[in-house]
XYZ file of N, CA and C in Angstrom:
438
model
N 70.672 39.958 -2.487
C 71.953 40.620 -2.428
C 72.788 40.080 -1.274
N 72.113 39.750 -0.186
C 72.797 39.223 0.988
C 73.520 37.910 0.660
N 72.860 37.064 -0.128
C 73.455 35.773 -0.491
C 74.666 35.974 -1.399
N 74.626 37.008 -2.238
C 75.748 37.246 -3.149
C 77.036 37.582 -2.414
N 76.969 38.454 -1.422
C 78.215 38.783 -0.713
C 78.671 37.616 0.150
N 77.722 36.835 0.670
C 78.107 35.648 1.427
C 78.791 34.636 0.506
N 78.201 34.418 -0.671
C 78.793 33.486 -1.643
C 80.162 33.986 -2.081
N 80.281 35.279 -2.306
C 81.570 35.851 -2.686
C 82.610 35.681 -1.593
N 82.194 35.841 -0.347
C 83.118 35.672 0.776
C 83.629 34.241 0.861
N 82.726 33.283 0.670
C 83.125 31.875 0.725
C 84.030 31.544 -0.465
N 83.686 32.047 -1.645
C 84.511 31.797 -2.826
C 85.900 32.392 -2.655
N 85.962 33.626 -2.179
C 87.256 34.272 -1.958
C 88.076 33.528 -0.905
N 87.426 33.087 0.162
C 88.126 32.297 1.179
C 88.640 30.992 0.584
N 87.828 30.366 -0.275
C 88.235 29.124 -0.926
C 89.411 29.304 -1.855
N 89.556 30.513 -2.408
C 90.700 30.782 -3.279
C 92.004 30.749 -2.494
N 91.940 31.097 -1.229
C 93.144 31.078 -0.401
C 93.332 29.747 0.307
N 92.244 29.191 0.841
C 92.349 27.926 1.579
C 90.977 27.277 1.705
N 90.876 26.055 1.213
C 89.615 25.313 1.270
C 89.160 25.111 2.715
N 90.131 24.845 3.586
C 89.803 24.626 4.998
C 89.148 25.851 5.625
N 89.511 27.035 5.186
C 88.968 28.266 5.758
C 87.581 28.582 5.207
N 87.339 28.256 3.964
C 86.089 28.629 3.312
C 84.876 27.945 3.938
N 85.020 26.724 4.338
C 83.873 25.978 4.856
C 83.385 26.543 6.187
N 84.256 26.788 7.159
C 83.767 27.429 8.388
C 83.213 28.835 8.146
N 83.805 29.568 7.206
C 83.282 30.902 6.880
C 81.841 30.774 6.383
N 81.602 29.820 5.517
C 80.241 29.605 5.000
C 79.251 29.265 6.093
N 79.660 28.438 7.039
C 78.754 28.105 8.143
C 78.549 29.292 9.070
N 79.587 30.091 9.284
C 79.430 31.285 10.112
C 78.473 32.282 9.455
N 78.488 32.327 8.124
C 77.585 33.219 7.403
C 76.205 32.606 7.204
N 76.020 31.404 7.698
C 74.743 30.679 7.688
C 74.219 30.400 6.282
N 75.126 30.036 5.401
C 74.729 29.567 4.080
C 74.340 28.094 4.172
N 73.477 27.627 3.285
C 73.162 26.188 3.259
C 74.414 25.378 2.905
N 74.565 24.197 3.479
C 75.763 23.378 3.224
C 76.048 23.113 1.748
N 75.022 22.934 0.939
C 75.252 22.673 -0.488
C 75.942 23.870 -1.133
N 75.477 25.076 -0.822
C 76.102 26.276 -1.376
C 77.516 26.465 -0.847
N 77.727 26.124 0.404
C 79.071 26.229 0.980
C 80.036 25.330 0.214
N 79.620 24.093 -0.013
C 80.465 23.154 -0.756
C 80.754 23.634 -2.162
N 79.725 24.148 -2.838
C 79.896 24.612 -4.213
C 80.830 25.814 -4.272
N 80.558 26.838 -3.451
C 81.347 28.067 -3.534
C 82.772 27.883 -3.029
N 82.976 27.035 -2.029
C 84.346 26.783 -1.568
C 85.131 26.028 -2.631
N 84.493 25.075 -3.300
C 85.159 24.335 -4.372
C 85.471 25.242 -5.554
N 84.528 26.110 -5.919
C 84.751 27.033 -7.030
C 85.957 27.932 -6.746
N 86.028 28.456 -5.534
C 87.160 29.310 -5.169
C 88.482 28.583 -5.263
N 88.528 27.364 -4.742
C 89.769 26.586 -4.778
C 90.150 26.211 -6.211
N 89.162 25.884 -7.031
C 89.434 25.539 -8.431
C 89.958 26.756 -9.188
N 89.395 27.924 -8.915
C 89.872 29.150 -9.567
C 91.339 29.394 -9.219
N 91.665 29.301 -7.944
C 93.058 29.576 -7.558
C 94.016 28.538 -8.128
N 93.609 27.281 -8.136
C 94.457 26.244 -8.726
C 94.634 26.491 -10.218
N 93.560 26.876 -10.890
C 93.629 27.152 -12.326
C 94.551 28.309 -12.653
N 94.476 29.357 -11.854
C 95.359 30.502 -12.078
C 96.813 30.070 -11.950
N 97.110 29.321 -10.902
C 98.491 28.871 -10.693
C 98.932 27.925 -11.806
N 98.057 27.013 -12.194
C 98.419 26.017 -13.205
C 98.639 26.667 -14.574
N 97.708 27.517 -14.992
C 97.801 28.055 -16.347
C 98.740 29.244 -16.464
N 99.093 29.847 -15.352
C 100.118 30.877 -15.377
C 101.429 30.328 -14.818
N 101.502 29.008 -14.752
C 102.589 28.351 -14.050
C 103.908 28.242 -14.764
N 103.974 28.557 -16.041
C 105.254 28.450 -16.742
C 106.317 29.331 -16.113
N 105.962 30.574 -15.896
C 106.927 31.482 -15.271
C 107.126 31.139 -13.802
N 106.070 30.653 -13.170
C 106.173 30.224 -11.774
C 107.143 29.053 -11.649
N 107.065 28.132 -12.589
C 107.951 26.972 -12.550
C 109.413 27.400 -12.676
N 109.673 28.305 -13.585
C 111.039 28.801 -13.758
C 111.538 29.448 -12.469
N 110.685 30.258 -11.863
C 111.056 30.937 -10.624
C 111.310 29.929 -9.508
N 110.408 28.937 -9.375
C 110.568 27.930 -8.322
C 111.849 27.115 -8.506
N 112.126 26.730 -9.736
C 113.311 25.916 -9.978
C 114.593 26.678 -9.690
N 114.564 27.993 -9.870
C 115.733 28.792 -9.514
C 115.916 28.843 -8.007
N 114.817 28.827 -7.269
C 114.855 28.996 -5.818
C 115.093 27.684 -5.065
N 114.662 26.592 -5.636
C 114.697 25.314 -4.929
C 115.643 24.358 -5.649
N 116.530 23.758 -4.924
C 117.417 22.770 -5.514
C 116.644 21.489 -5.797
N 117.057 20.771 -6.798
C 116.360 19.544 -7.155
C 116.397 18.515 -6.025
N 117.458 18.520 -5.250
C 117.550 17.557 -4.140
C 116.486 17.814 -3.083
N 116.198 19.074 -2.790
C 115.290 19.392 -1.690
C 113.862 18.973 -1.981
N 113.443 18.987 -3.244
C 112.058 18.609 -3.520
C 111.845 17.092 -3.441
N 112.886 16.335 -3.378
C 112.756 14.887 -3.245
C 112.585 14.451 -1.791
N 112.517 15.391 -0.879
C 112.463 15.024 0.526
C 111.072 15.131 1.139
N 110.165 15.905 0.565
C 108.880 16.170 1.195
C 107.823 15.132 0.900
N 106.721 15.261 1.603
C 105.578 14.362 1.447
C 104.991 14.445 0.041
N 104.917 15.658 -0.499
C 104.360 15.815 -1.848
C 105.222 15.108 -2.882
N 106.534 15.138 -2.714
C 107.406 14.417 -3.640
C 107.149 12.918 -3.546
N 106.960 12.403 -2.350
C 106.677 10.976 -2.174
C 105.364 10.602 -2.856
N 104.351 11.446 -2.696
C 103.064 11.189 -3.355
C 103.243 11.256 -4.868
N 103.975 12.261 -5.339
C 104.227 12.410 -6.772
C 104.977 11.199 -7.316
N 106.004 10.768 -6.606
C 106.830 9.656 -7.041
C 106.026 8.355 -7.111
N 105.120 8.173 -6.165
C 104.364 6.918 -6.096
C 103.085 6.932 -6.939
N 102.338 8.058 -6.922
C 101.018 8.093 -7.552
C 100.907 9.053 -8.730
N 101.922 9.850 -8.965
C 101.900 10.761 -10.104
C 100.929 11.917 -9.921
N 100.491 12.444 -11.038
C 99.630 13.625 -11.021
C 98.272 13.329 -10.386
N 97.795 12.109 -10.505
C 96.509 11.747 -9.896
C 96.601 11.847 -8.375
N 97.604 11.253 -7.797
C 97.784 11.306 -6.349
C 98.018 12.712 -5.846
N 98.814 13.472 -6.575
C 99.069 14.861 -6.192
C 97.784 15.673 -6.248
N 97.017 15.498 -7.293
C 95.760 16.232 -7.441
C 94.735 15.881 -6.390
N 94.694 14.630 -5.981
C 93.727 14.208 -4.972
C 94.167 14.564 -3.549
N 95.454 14.529 -3.284
C 95.945 14.754 -1.920
C 96.233 16.212 -1.593
N 96.735 16.952 -2.561
C 97.208 18.300 -2.238
C 96.143 19.280 -1.773
N 94.881 19.220 -2.236
C 93.912 20.173 -1.673
C 93.753 20.028 -0.157
N 93.917 18.855 0.342
C 93.797 18.624 1.779
C 95.116 18.886 2.500
N 96.228 18.421 1.933
C 97.511 18.499 2.635
C 98.195 19.862 2.551
N 98.161 20.487 1.382
C 98.890 21.745 1.211
C 98.016 22.917 0.812
N 96.805 22.648 0.387
C 95.961 23.687 -0.182
C 96.081 23.670 -1.692
N 95.029 24.114 -2.373
C 94.998 24.039 -3.829
C 96.083 24.876 -4.512
N 96.276 26.141 -4.138
C 97.289 26.915 -4.864
C 98.708 26.356 -4.712
N 99.075 25.981 -3.505
C 100.412 25.432 -3.291
C 100.553 24.062 -3.948
N 99.510 23.243 -3.875
C 99.546 21.948 -4.542
C 99.712 22.089 -6.048
N 99.013 23.073 -6.623
C 99.158 23.333 -8.056
C 100.572 23.803 -8.382
N 101.123 24.669 -7.539
C 102.492 25.145 -7.753
C 103.486 23.995 -7.658
N 103.269 23.101 -6.712
C 104.148 21.932 -6.581
C 104.049 21.066 -7.827
N 102.819 20.837 -8.301
C 102.629 20.037 -9.512
C 103.316 20.638 -10.718
N 103.195 21.958 -10.872
C 103.856 22.650 -11.977
C 105.374 22.522 -11.845
N 105.868 22.707 -10.619
C 107.324 22.636 -10.431
C 107.859 21.232 -10.667
N 107.023 20.223 -10.477
C 107.448 18.848 -10.726
C 107.275 18.436 -12.185
N 106.716 19.337 -12.991
C 106.588 19.068 -14.425
C 105.310 18.369 -14.827
N 104.253 18.472 -14.035
C 102.987 17.836 -14.374
C 102.358 18.512 -15.592
N 101.746 17.733 -16.477
C 101.043 18.334 -17.616
C 99.883 19.198 -17.112
N 99.721 20.395 -17.654
C 98.766 21.351 -17.092
C 97.320 20.872 -17.138
N 96.888 20.314 -18.252
C 95.487 19.878 -18.362
C 95.185 18.733 -17.400
N 96.089 17.792 -17.329
C 95.900 16.651 -16.440
C 95.944 17.091 -14.980
N 96.855 18.004 -14.645
C 96.941 18.522 -13.290
C 95.666 19.271 -12.926
N 95.151 20.100 -13.835
C 93.924 20.846 -13.567
C 92.752 19.896 -13.340
N 92.658 18.856 -14.150
C 91.580 17.880 -13.997
C 91.630 17.221 -12.627
N 92.780 16.698 -12.236
C 92.876 15.961 -10.985
C 92.849 16.871 -9.767
N 93.341 18.095 -9.914
C 93.198 19.063 -8.814
C 91.720 19.378 -8.606
N 90.973 19.558 -9.698
C 89.544 19.853 -9.597
C 88.791 18.696 -8.949
N 89.113 17.485 -9.353
C 88.469 16.304 -8.753
C 88.789 16.232 -7.264
N 90.050 16.431 -6.908
C 90.435 16.407 -5.494
C 89.751 17.505 -4.692
N 89.668 18.699 -5.261
C 89.007 19.812 -4.576
C 87.537 19.506 -4.351
N 86.877 18.977 -5.358
C 85.445 18.658 -5.221
C 85.244 17.579 -4.165
N 86.048 16.539 -4.205
C 85.916 15.460 -3.212
C 86.114 15.997 -1.803
N 87.201 16.745 -1.569
C 87.472 17.250 -0.221
C 86.469 18.307 0.205
N 85.972 19.079 -0.739
C 84.956 20.074 -0.406
C 83.672 19.390 0.067
N 83.267 18.358 -0.630
C 82.063 17.616 -0.232
C 82.268 16.948 1.127
N 83.401 16.272 1.295
C 83.651 15.562 2.553
C 83.760 16.511 3.745
N 84.497 17.612 3.579
C 84.662 18.547 4.690
C 83.364 19.275 5.024
N 82.619 19.679 3.991
C 81.339 20.356 4.232
C 80.355 19.411 4.916
N 80.278 18.182 4.437
C 79.372 17.207 5.061
C 79.799 16.917 6.495
N 81.090 16.793 6.718
C 81.584 16.542 8.073
C 81.205 17.655 9.037
N 81.387 18.900 8.603
C 81.022 20.028 9.464
C 79.518 20.080 9.653
N 78.758 19.892 8.566
C 77.292 19.956 8.660
C 76.756 18.885 9.602
N 77.208 17.669 9.460
C 76.720 16.598 10.324
C 77.241 16.739 11.742
N 78.426 17.295 11.874
C 78.956 17.562 13.211
C 78.142 18.618 13.934
N 77.738 19.652 13.216
C 76.910 20.697 13.824
C 75.529 20.186 14.197
N 75.027 19.232 13.413
C 73.714 18.678 13.734
C 73.700 17.971 15.091
N 74.834 17.460 15.517
C 74.924 16.781 16.787
C 74.720 17.735 17.956
N 75.032 19.020 17.740
C 74.945 20.004 18.817
C 73.660 20.818 18.788
N 72.879 20.662 17.747
C 71.634 21.427 17.635
C 70.540 20.722 18.415
N 69.828 21.501 19.189
C 68.747 20.954 20.021
C 67.456 21.061 19.219
N 66.728 19.942 19.090
C 65.463 20.003 18.334
C 64.448 20.876 19.083
N 63.624 21.538 18.297
C 62.605 22.389 18.892
C 61.521 21.508 19.520
N 61.051 21.903 20.691
C 59.960 21.191 21.356
C 58.713 22.041 21.272
N 57.594 21.405 21.018
C 56.339 22.143 20.898
C 55.449 21.922 22.073
């Protein structure tokens, strides 16, 4: 039961921000593999919700944001140069999965393709960030002496 609430906490944190979920998992002393899995699952869930419920979100965003303003940011540059693949791979790290998905929807990305590349980007960054924290923590751990 203890592992379930820890896994739920990491998943819920991942739904809001991938960067937050990984330290939460280490603070709760989950194994790194589980941290990576549950943080990625949370981020994928939030991206999926935004992507598949994004039709109305896109309409709302387009009313709020002028077309000129979206051509000025980093995400627009990535979108313009690399398309949905670049946006999906970069946005989990740069903006977070939910905002990256919203940006993709507002730019007119096809939902299935956006979901695929967002998921790939989330998994890649989840593995890299979890491994980075895990190996970084190993540097500070003192081996037991007998």
